[in-house]
mmCIF file of C-alpha atoms and ligand atoms in Angstrom:
data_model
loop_
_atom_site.group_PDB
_atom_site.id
_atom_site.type_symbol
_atom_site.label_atom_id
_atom_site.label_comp_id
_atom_site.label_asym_id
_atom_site.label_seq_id
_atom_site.Cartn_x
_atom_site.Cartn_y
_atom_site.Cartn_z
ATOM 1 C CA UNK A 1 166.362 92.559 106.284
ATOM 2 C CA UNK A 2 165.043 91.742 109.710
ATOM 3 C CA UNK A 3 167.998 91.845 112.436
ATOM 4 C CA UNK A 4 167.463 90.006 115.606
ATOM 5 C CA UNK A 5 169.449 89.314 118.430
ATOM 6 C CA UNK A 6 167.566 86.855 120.631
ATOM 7 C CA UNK A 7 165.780 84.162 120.121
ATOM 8 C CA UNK A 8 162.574 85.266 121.839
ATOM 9 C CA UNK A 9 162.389 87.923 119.108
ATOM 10 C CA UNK A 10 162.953 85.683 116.044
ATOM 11 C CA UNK A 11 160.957 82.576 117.048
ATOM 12 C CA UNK A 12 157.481 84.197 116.520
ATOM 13 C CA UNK A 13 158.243 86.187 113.459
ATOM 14 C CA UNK A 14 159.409 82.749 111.781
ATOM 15 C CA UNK A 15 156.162 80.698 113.416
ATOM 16 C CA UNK A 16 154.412 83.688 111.140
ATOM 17 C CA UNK A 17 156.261 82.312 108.375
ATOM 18 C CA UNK A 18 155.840 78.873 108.885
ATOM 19 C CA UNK A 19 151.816 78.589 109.503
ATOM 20 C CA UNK A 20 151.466 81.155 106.000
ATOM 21 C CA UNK A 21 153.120 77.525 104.128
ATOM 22 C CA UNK A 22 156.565 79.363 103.980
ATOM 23 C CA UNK A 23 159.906 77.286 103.436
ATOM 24 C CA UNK A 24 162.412 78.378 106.161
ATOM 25 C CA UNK A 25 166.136 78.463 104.756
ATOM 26 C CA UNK A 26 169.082 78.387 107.041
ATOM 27 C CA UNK A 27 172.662 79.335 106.884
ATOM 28 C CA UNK A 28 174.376 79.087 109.987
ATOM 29 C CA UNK A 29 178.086 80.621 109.878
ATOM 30 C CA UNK A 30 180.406 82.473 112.298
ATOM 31 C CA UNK A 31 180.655 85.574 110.334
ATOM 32 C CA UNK A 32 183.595 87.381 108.519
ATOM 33 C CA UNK A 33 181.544 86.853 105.512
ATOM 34 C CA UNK A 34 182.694 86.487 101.841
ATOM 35 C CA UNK A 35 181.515 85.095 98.214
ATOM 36 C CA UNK A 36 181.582 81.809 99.687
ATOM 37 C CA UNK A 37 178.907 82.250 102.532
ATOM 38 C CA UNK A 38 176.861 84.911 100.334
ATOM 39 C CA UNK A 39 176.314 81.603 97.208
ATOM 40 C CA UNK A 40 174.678 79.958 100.291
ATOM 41 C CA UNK A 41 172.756 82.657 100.673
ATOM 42 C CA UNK A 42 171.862 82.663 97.178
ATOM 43 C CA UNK A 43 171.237 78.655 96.944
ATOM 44 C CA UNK A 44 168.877 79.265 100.004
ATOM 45 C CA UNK A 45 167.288 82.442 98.111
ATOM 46 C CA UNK A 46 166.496 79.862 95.104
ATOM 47 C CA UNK A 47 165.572 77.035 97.135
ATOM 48 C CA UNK A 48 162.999 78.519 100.181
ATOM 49 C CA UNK A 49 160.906 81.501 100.494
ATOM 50 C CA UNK A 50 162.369 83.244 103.734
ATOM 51 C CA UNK A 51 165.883 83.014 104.251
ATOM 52 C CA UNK A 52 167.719 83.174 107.885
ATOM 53 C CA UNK A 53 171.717 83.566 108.769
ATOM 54 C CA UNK A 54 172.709 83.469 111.551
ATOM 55 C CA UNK A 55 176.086 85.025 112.733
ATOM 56 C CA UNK A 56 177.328 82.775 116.091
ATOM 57 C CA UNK A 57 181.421 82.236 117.002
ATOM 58 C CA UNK A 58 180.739 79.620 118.741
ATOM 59 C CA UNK A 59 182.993 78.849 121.703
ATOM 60 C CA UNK A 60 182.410 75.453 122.394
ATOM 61 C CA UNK A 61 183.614 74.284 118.895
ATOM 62 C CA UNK A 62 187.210 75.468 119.852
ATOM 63 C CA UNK A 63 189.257 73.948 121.061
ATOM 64 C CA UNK A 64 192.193 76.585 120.761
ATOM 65 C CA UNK A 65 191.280 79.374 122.945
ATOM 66 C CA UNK A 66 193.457 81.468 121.156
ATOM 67 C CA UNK A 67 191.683 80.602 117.582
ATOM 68 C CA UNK A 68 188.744 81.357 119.456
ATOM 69 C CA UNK A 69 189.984 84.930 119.984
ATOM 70 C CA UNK A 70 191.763 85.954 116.684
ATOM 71 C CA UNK A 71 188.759 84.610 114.918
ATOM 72 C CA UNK A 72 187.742 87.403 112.785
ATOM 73 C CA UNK A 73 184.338 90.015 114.018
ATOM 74 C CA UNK A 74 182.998 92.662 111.693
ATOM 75 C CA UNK A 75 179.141 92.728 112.322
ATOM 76 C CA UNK A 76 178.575 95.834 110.559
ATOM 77 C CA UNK A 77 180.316 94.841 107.310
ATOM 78 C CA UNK A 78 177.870 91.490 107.257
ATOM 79 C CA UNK A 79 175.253 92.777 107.679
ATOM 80 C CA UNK A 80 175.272 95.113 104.863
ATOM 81 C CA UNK A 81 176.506 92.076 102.833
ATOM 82 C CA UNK A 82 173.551 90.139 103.691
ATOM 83 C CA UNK A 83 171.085 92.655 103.153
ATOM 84 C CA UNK A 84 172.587 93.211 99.750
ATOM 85 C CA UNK A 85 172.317 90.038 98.996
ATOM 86 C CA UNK A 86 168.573 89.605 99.843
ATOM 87 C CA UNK A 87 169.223 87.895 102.985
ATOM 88 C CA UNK A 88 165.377 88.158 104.654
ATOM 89 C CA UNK A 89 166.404 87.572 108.456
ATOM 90 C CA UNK A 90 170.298 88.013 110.286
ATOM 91 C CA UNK A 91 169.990 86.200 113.629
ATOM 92 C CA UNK A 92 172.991 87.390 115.732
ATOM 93 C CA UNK A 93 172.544 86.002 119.252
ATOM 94 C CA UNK A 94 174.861 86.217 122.367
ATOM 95 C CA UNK A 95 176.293 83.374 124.132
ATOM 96 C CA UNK A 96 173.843 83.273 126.667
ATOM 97 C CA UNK A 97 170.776 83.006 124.237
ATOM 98 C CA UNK A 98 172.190 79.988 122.585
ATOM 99 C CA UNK A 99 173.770 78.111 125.851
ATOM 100 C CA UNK A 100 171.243 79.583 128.581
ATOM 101 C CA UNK A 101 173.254 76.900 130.696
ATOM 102 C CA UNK A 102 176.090 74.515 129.397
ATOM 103 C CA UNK A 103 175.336 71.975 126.855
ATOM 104 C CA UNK A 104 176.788 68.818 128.453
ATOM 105 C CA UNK A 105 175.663 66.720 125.732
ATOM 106 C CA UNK A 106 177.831 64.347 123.634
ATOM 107 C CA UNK A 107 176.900 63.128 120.532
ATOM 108 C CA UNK A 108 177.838 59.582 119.033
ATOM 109 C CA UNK A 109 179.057 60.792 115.362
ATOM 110 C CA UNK A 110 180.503 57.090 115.171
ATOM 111 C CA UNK A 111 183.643 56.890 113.324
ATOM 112 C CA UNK A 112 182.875 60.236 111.593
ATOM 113 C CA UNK A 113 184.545 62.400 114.499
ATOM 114 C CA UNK A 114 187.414 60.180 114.767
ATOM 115 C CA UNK A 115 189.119 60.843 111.700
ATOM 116 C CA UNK A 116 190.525 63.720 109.851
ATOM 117 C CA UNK A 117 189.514 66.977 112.037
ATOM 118 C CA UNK A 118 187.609 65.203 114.458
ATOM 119 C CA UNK A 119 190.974 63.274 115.370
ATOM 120 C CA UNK A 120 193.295 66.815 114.981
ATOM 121 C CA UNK A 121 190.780 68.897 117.377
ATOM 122 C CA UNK A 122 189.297 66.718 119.804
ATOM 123 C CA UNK A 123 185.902 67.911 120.557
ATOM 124 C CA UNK A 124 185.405 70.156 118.056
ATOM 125 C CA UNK A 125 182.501 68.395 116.225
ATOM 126 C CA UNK A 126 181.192 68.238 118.985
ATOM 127 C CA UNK A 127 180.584 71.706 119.561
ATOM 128 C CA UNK A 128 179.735 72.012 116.563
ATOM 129 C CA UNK A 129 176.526 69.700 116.769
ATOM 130 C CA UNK A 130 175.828 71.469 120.305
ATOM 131 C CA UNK A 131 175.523 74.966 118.335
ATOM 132 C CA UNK A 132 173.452 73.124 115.440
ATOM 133 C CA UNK A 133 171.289 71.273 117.277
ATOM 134 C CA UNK A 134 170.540 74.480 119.123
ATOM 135 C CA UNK A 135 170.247 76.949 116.153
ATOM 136 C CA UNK A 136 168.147 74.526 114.414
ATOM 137 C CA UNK A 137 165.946 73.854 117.461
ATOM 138 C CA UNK A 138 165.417 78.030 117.764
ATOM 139 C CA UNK A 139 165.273 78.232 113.514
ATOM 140 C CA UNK A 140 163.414 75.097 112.795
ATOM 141 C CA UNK A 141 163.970 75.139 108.810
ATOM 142 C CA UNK A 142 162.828 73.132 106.555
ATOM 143 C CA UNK A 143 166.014 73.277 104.616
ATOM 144 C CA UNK A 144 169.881 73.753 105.820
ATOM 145 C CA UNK A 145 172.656 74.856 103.414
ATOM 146 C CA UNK A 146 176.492 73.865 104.010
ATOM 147 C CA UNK A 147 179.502 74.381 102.070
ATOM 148 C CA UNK A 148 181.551 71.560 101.436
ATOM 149 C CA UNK A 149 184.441 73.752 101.948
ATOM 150 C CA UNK A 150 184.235 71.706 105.443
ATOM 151 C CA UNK A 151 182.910 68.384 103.875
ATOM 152 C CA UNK A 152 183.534 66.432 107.190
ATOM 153 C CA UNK A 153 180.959 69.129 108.944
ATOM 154 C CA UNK A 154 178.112 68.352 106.142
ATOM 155 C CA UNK A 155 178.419 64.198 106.802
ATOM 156 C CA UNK A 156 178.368 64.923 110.795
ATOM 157 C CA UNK A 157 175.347 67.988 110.383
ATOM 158 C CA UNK A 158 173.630 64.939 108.322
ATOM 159 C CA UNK A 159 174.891 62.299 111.403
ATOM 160 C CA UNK A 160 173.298 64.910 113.711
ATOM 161 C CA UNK A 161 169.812 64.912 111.999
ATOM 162 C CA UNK A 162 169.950 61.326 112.368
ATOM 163 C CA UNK A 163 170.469 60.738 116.126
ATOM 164 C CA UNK A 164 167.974 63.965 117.066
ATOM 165 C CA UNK A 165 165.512 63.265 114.272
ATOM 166 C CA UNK A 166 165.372 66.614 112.817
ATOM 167 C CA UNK A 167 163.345 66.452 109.328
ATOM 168 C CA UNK A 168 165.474 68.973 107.687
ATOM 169 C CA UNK A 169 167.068 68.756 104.594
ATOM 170 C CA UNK A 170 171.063 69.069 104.473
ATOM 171 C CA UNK A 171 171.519 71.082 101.366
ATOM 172 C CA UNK A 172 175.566 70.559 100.494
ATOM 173 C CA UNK A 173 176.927 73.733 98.429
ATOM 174 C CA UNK A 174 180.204 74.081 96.294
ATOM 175 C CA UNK A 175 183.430 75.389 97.360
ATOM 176 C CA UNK A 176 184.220 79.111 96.090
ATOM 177 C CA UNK A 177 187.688 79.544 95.512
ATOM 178 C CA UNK A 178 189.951 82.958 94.824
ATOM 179 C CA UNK A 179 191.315 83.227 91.792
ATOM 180 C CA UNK A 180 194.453 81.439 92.531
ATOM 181 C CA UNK A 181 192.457 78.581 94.134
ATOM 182 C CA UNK A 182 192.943 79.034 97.896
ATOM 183 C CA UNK A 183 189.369 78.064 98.905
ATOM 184 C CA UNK A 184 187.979 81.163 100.445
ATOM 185 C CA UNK A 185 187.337 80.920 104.339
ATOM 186 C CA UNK A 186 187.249 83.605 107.059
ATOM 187 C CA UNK A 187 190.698 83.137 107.949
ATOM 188 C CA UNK A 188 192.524 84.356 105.175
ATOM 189 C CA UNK A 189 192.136 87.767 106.386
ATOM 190 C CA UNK A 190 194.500 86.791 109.230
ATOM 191 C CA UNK A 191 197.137 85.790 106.631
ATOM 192 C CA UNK A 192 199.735 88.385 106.003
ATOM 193 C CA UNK A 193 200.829 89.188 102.288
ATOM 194 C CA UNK A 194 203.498 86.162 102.299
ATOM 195 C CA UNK A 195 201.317 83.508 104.075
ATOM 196 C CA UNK A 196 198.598 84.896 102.017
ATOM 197 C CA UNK A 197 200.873 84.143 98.387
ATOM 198 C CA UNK A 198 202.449 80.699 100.486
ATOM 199 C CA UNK A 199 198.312 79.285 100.843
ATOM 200 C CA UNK A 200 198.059 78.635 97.424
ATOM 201 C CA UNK A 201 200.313 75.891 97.573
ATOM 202 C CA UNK A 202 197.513 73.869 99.086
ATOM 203 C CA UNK A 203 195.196 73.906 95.958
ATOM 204 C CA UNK A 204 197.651 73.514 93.632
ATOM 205 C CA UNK A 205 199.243 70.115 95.635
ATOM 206 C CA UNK A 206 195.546 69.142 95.590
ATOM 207 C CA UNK A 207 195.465 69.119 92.280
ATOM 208 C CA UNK A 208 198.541 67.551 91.662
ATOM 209 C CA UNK A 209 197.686 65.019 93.879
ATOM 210 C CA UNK A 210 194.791 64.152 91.970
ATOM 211 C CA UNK A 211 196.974 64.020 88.623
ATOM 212 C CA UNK A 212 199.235 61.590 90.396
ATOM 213 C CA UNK A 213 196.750 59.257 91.752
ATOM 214 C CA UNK A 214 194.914 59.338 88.161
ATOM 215 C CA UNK A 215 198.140 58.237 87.057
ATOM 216 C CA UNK A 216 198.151 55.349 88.868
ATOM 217 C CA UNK A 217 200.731 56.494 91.279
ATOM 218 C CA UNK A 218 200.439 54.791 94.982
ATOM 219 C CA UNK A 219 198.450 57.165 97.878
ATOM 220 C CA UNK A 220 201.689 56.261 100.118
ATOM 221 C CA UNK A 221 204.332 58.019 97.376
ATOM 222 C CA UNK A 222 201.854 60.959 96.694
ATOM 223 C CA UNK A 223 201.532 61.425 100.213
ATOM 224 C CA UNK A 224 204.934 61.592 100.788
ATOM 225 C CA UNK A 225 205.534 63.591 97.779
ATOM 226 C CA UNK A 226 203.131 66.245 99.271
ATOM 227 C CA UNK A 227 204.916 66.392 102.864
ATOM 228 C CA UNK A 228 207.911 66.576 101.057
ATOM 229 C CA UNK A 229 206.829 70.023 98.864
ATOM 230 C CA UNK A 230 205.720 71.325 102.348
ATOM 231 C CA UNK A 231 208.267 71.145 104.088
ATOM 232 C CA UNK A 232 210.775 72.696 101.664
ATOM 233 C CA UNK A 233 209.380 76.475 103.629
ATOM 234 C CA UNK A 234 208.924 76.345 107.339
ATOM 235 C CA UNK A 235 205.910 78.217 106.971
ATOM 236 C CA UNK A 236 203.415 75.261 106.560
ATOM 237 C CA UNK A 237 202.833 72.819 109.331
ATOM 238 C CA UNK A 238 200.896 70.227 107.630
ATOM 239 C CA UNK A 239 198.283 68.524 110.361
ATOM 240 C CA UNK A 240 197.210 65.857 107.739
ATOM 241 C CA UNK A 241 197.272 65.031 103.986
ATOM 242 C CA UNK A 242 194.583 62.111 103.555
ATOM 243 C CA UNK A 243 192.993 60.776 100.354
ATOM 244 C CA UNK A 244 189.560 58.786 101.698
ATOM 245 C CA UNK A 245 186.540 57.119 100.395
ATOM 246 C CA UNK A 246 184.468 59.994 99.644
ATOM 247 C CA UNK A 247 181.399 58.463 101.242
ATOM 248 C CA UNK A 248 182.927 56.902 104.546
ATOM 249 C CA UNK A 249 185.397 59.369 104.753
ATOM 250 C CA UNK A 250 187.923 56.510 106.247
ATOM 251 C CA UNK A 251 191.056 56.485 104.633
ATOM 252 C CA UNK A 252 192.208 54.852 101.982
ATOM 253 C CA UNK A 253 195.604 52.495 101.082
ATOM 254 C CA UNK A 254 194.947 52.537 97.549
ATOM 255 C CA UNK A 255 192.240 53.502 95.043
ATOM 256 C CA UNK A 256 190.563 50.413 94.415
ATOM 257 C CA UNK A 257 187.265 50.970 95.287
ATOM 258 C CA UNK A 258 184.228 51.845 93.050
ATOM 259 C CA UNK A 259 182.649 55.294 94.630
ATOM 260 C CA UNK A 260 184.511 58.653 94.710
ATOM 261 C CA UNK A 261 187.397 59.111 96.569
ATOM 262 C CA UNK A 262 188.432 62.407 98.372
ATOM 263 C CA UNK A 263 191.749 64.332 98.839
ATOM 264 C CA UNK A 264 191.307 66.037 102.035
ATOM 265 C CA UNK A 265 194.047 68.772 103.433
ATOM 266 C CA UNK A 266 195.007 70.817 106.592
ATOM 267 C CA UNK A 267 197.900 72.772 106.957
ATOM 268 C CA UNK A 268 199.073 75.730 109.219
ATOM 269 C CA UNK A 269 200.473 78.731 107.284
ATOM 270 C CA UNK A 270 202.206 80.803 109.681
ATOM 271 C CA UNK A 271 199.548 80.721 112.831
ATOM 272 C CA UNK A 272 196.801 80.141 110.663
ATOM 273 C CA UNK A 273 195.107 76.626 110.053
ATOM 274 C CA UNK A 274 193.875 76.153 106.396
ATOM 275 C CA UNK A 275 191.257 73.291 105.198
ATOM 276 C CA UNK A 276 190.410 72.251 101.882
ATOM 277 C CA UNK A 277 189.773 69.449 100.193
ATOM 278 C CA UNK A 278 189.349 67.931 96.558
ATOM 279 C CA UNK A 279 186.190 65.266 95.656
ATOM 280 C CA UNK A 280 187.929 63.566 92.703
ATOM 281 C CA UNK A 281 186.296 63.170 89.327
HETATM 282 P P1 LIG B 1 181.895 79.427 108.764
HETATM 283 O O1 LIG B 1 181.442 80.848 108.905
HETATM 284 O O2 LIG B 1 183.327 79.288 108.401
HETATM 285 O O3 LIG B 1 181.443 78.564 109.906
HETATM 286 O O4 LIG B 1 181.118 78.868 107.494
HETATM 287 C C1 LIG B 1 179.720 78.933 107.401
HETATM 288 C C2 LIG B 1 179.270 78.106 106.222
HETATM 289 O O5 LIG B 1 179.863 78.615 105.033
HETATM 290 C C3 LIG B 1 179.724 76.647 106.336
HETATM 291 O O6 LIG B 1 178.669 75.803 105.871
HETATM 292 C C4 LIG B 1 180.919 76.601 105.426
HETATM 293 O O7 LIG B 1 181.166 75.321 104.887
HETATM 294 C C5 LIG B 1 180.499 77.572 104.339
HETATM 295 N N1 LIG B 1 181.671 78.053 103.602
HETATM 296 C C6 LIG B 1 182.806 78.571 104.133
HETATM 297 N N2 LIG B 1 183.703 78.839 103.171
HETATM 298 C C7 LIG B 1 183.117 78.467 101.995
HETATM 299 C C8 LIG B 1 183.534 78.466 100.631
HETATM 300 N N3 LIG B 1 184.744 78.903 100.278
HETATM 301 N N4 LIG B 1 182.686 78.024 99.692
HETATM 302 C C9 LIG B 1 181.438 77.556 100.047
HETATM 303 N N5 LIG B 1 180.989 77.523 101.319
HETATM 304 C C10 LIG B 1 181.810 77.966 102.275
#
């Protein structure tokens, strides 16, 4: 595996690629890697011919400087999961390579950053289009994998593609869960043993959530039976329990319409915000 820190290293190497008819694959992640970012890997493996992962905590997605800080850094132990996997290129650039000045921009995501976690951390999508739009700029892929671990991300990466006209396809990837559910993420390695046995709670109300609603049972008493479960242990914090229309993402009084619906969650467990989020079948 080729390891390259700036971009003035990487973009000629994958111009090589590109003019010999390669297919450039792409997963962009902040690192802390587990099963979850390594199936990306894999779907990108299957799906191009050079595969490139980049490892960026970015700062202007945060909007909690103190998230910003405990977020979780272990370069070494990445790379050597990457290069296991078959990972061809690890792009790990400083801050400076990525914003060689401030990105002022700000992107119209319509509605899409207004709800859900655009509406609990203003700016954050944001950010996170600023640090796509410049890693796919630098990367230029043909193809882009995302889990739908954050299935709000994949509709605004696709928004994004829109408004700068990048012909890349958004490749959306399943959620990898542990074995009790919890969806993995790089956080859980900040939860301590209780939190850690406390964040399966959020699966398992998914699910029942999804057994209720199939049961005809209103979104308004489900939602309020899931607040109520949560706040039987001041552990959680819940930030929001929604059940949307899986394609709009706006939220939903009842489940009348035709296309698939989506429970979406986000809770604190001790310090630690959790997403996750259920596409109903
Ligand atoms: P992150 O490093 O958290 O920014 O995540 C990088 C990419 O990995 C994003 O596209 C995430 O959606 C994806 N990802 C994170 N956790 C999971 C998971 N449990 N299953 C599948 N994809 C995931």
């Amino acid at each position: 595996m080729i390891i390259v820190r700036n971009k003035a290293e990487l973009m000629p190497i994958l111009e090589r690629q590109r003019v010999n008819g390669k297919i450039i694959g792409f997963v962009p992640t902040m690192g802390a890697l587990h099963a979850g970012h390594i199936s990306l890997i894999e779907n990108s493996l299957k799906q191009s011919d050079f595969t490139v992962c980049s490892i960026f905590v970015n700062p202007t997605q945060f909007n909690d400087k103190a998230d910003l800080e405990r977020y979780p850094r272990m370069p070494e132990k990445d790379a050597a999961m990457l290069e296991k996997a078959g990972c061809h290129m690890l792009y790990m650039p400083e801050v400076m390579d990525i914003y060689p000045e401030t990105d002022t921009r700000v992107f119209d995501f319509g509605h899409l950053d207004k709800v859900l976690e655009g509406a609990h951390r203003a700016g954050h999508f944001n950010g996170v289009g600023q640090v796509v739009s410049r890693l796919f700029d630098i990367v230029k892929p043909q193809k882009a994998f995302f889990g739908l671990k954050d299935y709000q991300q994949v509709a605004i990466i696709k928004k994004l593609c829109e408004i700068q006209n990048y012909q890349i396809e958004i490749i959306p990837c399943p959620i990898l869960r542990e074995t009790d559910g919890l969806a993995m993420s790089s956080r859980n390695m900040l939860l301590n043993e209780e939190e850690r046995k406390a964040a399966s709670l959020i699966p398992q109300l998914m699910q029942e959530a999804q057994a209720r609603l199939k049961n005809a049972e209103p979104i308004d008493s489900v939602k309020k039976y899931v607040f109520e479960k949560l706040s039987h242990n001041p552990i959680y914090k819940p930030d929001y329990f929604e059940v949307c229309d899986a394609n709009t993402l706006l939220p939903l009084n009842s489940l009348t319409i035709k296309g698939p619906s989506i429970i979406l969650i986000a809770c604190f467990v001790g310090k630690i915000r959790l997403i996750d989020n259920l596409v109903m079948n």
